[in-house]
Amino acid sequence: MHHVTVRRVALSLWGLIGLAAATFAWIAAREPTAPATPHGIVIDGQAAFRAHCASCHECAELAASERDVARLVNKLASHGATEVIEDLEIIGYLVAPGSCNNDAMQGTLPAR
Amino acid sequence: MSLLFRGIIWFGLYLLLVLLPLAVALVTGDGRTGIGLRDYAATALGITAFAVIIIEFGLVSRLHAASEPFGTDALMQFHRLMGMGALLMVALHALAYSLPHRSLQLLNPLDVESPAQSGAVALWLLAALVTVSVYRRRLRIPYEAWQVTHGAAAVTIVAAAFWHALQLGAFSAALGTCVLLTVYVAALALLMLRYRIIRPWLLRRRPWEVLDNRDEGASTRTLVLRPVGHRGFDYLPGQFAWISTARSPLSVSQHPLSMSSSAELGPDRSIEFSVKALGDWSANKVPALAAGDRVWVDGPYGAFTPDREPGMGFVMISGGSGIAPIRSMLLTLRDRADPRPVLLVHASNKPGRMAYLADLGRLQAEMNLRFIPVFESATAEIHCEQGYVTKELLARYLPTRRNDYQYFVCGPAAMMDSVELALTELGVAALRIHTERFDMV
Ligand SMILES: Cc1cc2nc3c(=O)[nH]c(=O)nc-3n(C[C@H](O)[C@H](O)[C@H](O)COP(=O)(O)OP(=O)(O)OC[C@H]3O[C@@H](n4cnc5c(N)ncnc54)[C@H](O)[C@@H]3O)c2cc1C
């Protein structure tokens, strides 16, 4: 078959896959699990933790090794892309007793 | 079934297999963690790239169902383009997760602490695999070394990506998606088993022997093979088979060669192949084959054949060893006493470098064939065209009702590119142009 035809077919498949990914994101994001501000800031500690931290850190790992709130504050301020209000929510969530058990039950990691 | 209709069905099926995991993830996934549009899109790209990579195996594992509708040539090109697409998707997936955290740590495949280590391994291996495949010739990597490492790297990528999806994916680790992805991986394992073990194993009971090994000049040999203790196979003119001259058919060293004899087989059901000396195997191993030597033949494959393309006549354009499948088409049309007109434009650098030159000239008396030899440089004794196969040259010889004919093009890559372009510029419909490229990578 003509190689230009094959290229066109492949390129249109790339386009359709991109479109499908965007549609998936739009549908998935339509049902937020956490209350969000008009600016998209997640103001629920557990949801903010899942959104910003859980892809690299286990809840228990942060909660156990960094109970020291000052260190947590510094870490969140210097690391990641959270707003201050989200940092506070995350810290509040991490220092709450049993938070990680709760998180483990619901699944800590975000979608891949 | 017309090529267009076949195309639509396969396009739909491919899209379904690629997007099914995404649909299942959406329905069954519990990954709605409020992570935002960008991360959801990244998730979708990751899941889809995984499906694309798995299907890549199906495209190159000698499945007749996959190669028959469009031919091996188109399938290989599609495989290459979708492989590049998968790399783009995986890279976007990884960057979408890394950049917002202003940390490239997630991309480090050596970081054992990173929860995304297996994903990073898959990403970098895929990048290396695509780069090496695109630049194999420039990097001077021998085909066989490339073939073995390509396969091993591809399997490692699937394993790493599968582990990454199960380990980190709230969507992909959800039961429904997880089961579906496992089915995809299991299908791939079965495919590999069939391709690498079962099929070669079955070939052990179907040996072939060398009947003759003729030097045709122009660095070309005609290898005549006969099935031993079985009936061989029927094929369509223009198709090819995988030949192994190793001791066992389980060897990875297998070379694709077009059948160059008539598809109307004789009583001993022997088949001819025309082999041009290029590298170690074709220049050293093939000439050393003697009558009675054992070889293994796995075929037939491919869709480069006039038998599937209805037309008032045929235009065949070839260069160098590209004459092999064309010779099979011509001899078959002659043996069937097919009255349809055939125009053959065959190119080489000079007369002494054109295999079967005299035979092709003689064939004109035996069938409705017009043969135009084209040489870069030629002496005055031979009636021929001089130079390259250009648009102007083709315009002089093509039939007036161009789209009543089917066009078959086989030769060096550069010649094929320019001929395909010239034919379309001369008004030939793309669907009437059929090609076979000998350099898969
Ligand atoms: C569908 C198809 C049909 C072919 N028909 C013919 C034919 O009728 N006559 C002919 O002379 N040649 C044909 N070839 C090309 C032939 O397969 C190679 O020339 C041969 O394998 C060269 O091997 P080598 O080790 O001698 O040379 P190398 O120098 O190792 O290879 C030269 C080139 O051949 C290709 N090649 C080598 N080994 C393989 C392999 N195992 N699988 C796929 N490609 C490989 C690679 O693109 C490589 O760059 C065909 C190729 C394809 C894909």
PDB file of C-alpha atoms in Angstrom, chain A residues 62 66-80 82-84 86-92 94-95:
ATOM      1  CA  LEU A  62       5.535  10.961  55.494  1.00  0.00           C
ATOM      2  CA  GLU A  66       8.044  13.649  59.560  1.00  0.00           C
ATOM      3  CA  ARG A  67       5.733  14.100  62.465  1.00  0.00           C
ATOM      4  CA  ASP A  68       7.695  17.232  63.121  1.00  0.00           C
ATOM      5  CA  VAL A  69       5.318  19.795  61.656  1.00  0.00           C
ATOM      6  CA  ALA A  70       8.004  22.422  61.027  1.00  0.00           C
ATOM      7  CA  ARG A  71       9.926  20.012  58.787  1.00  0.00           C
ATOM      8  CA  LEU A  72       6.746  19.087  56.953  1.00  0.00           C
ATOM      9  CA  VAL A  73       5.948  22.754  56.379  1.00  0.00           C
ATOM     10  CA  ASN A  74       9.443  23.370  54.986  1.00  0.00           C
ATOM     11  CA  LYS A  75       9.269  20.324  52.794  1.00  0.00           C
ATOM     12  CA  LEU A  76       5.906  21.243  51.329  1.00  0.00           C
ATOM     13  CA  ALA A  77       6.987  24.862  50.790  1.00  0.00           C
ATOM     14  CA  SER A  78      10.159  23.877  48.945  1.00  0.00           C
ATOM     15  CA  HIS A  79       8.846  20.851  47.087  1.00  0.00           C
ATOM     16  CA  GLY A  80       5.940  20.279  44.738  1.00  0.00           C
ATOM     17  CA  THR A  82       0.904  23.110  46.178  1.00  0.00           C
ATOM     18  CA  GLU A  83      -0.678  26.356  47.351  1.00  0.00           C
ATOM     19  CA  VAL A  84      -0.215  27.373  51.006  1.00  0.00           C
ATOM     20  CA  GLU A  86      -3.228  23.014  50.415  1.00  0.00           C
ATOM     21  CA  ASP A  87       0.018  22.614  52.402  1.00  0.00           C
ATOM     22  CA  LEU A  88      -1.899  23.312  55.580  1.00  0.00           C
ATOM     23  CA  GLU A  89      -4.637  20.862  54.657  1.00  0.00           C
ATOM     24  CA  ILE A  90      -2.074  18.168  53.865  1.00  0.00           C
ATOM     25  CA  ILE A  91      -0.238  18.731  57.158  1.00  0.00           C
ATOM     26  CA  GLY A  92      -3.509  18.666  59.054  1.00  0.00           C
ATOM     27  CA  LEU A  94      -0.944  13.807  57.911  1.00  0.00           C
ATOM     28  CA  VAL A  95      -0.725  14.591  61.596  1.00  0.00           C
TER      29      VAL A  95
END
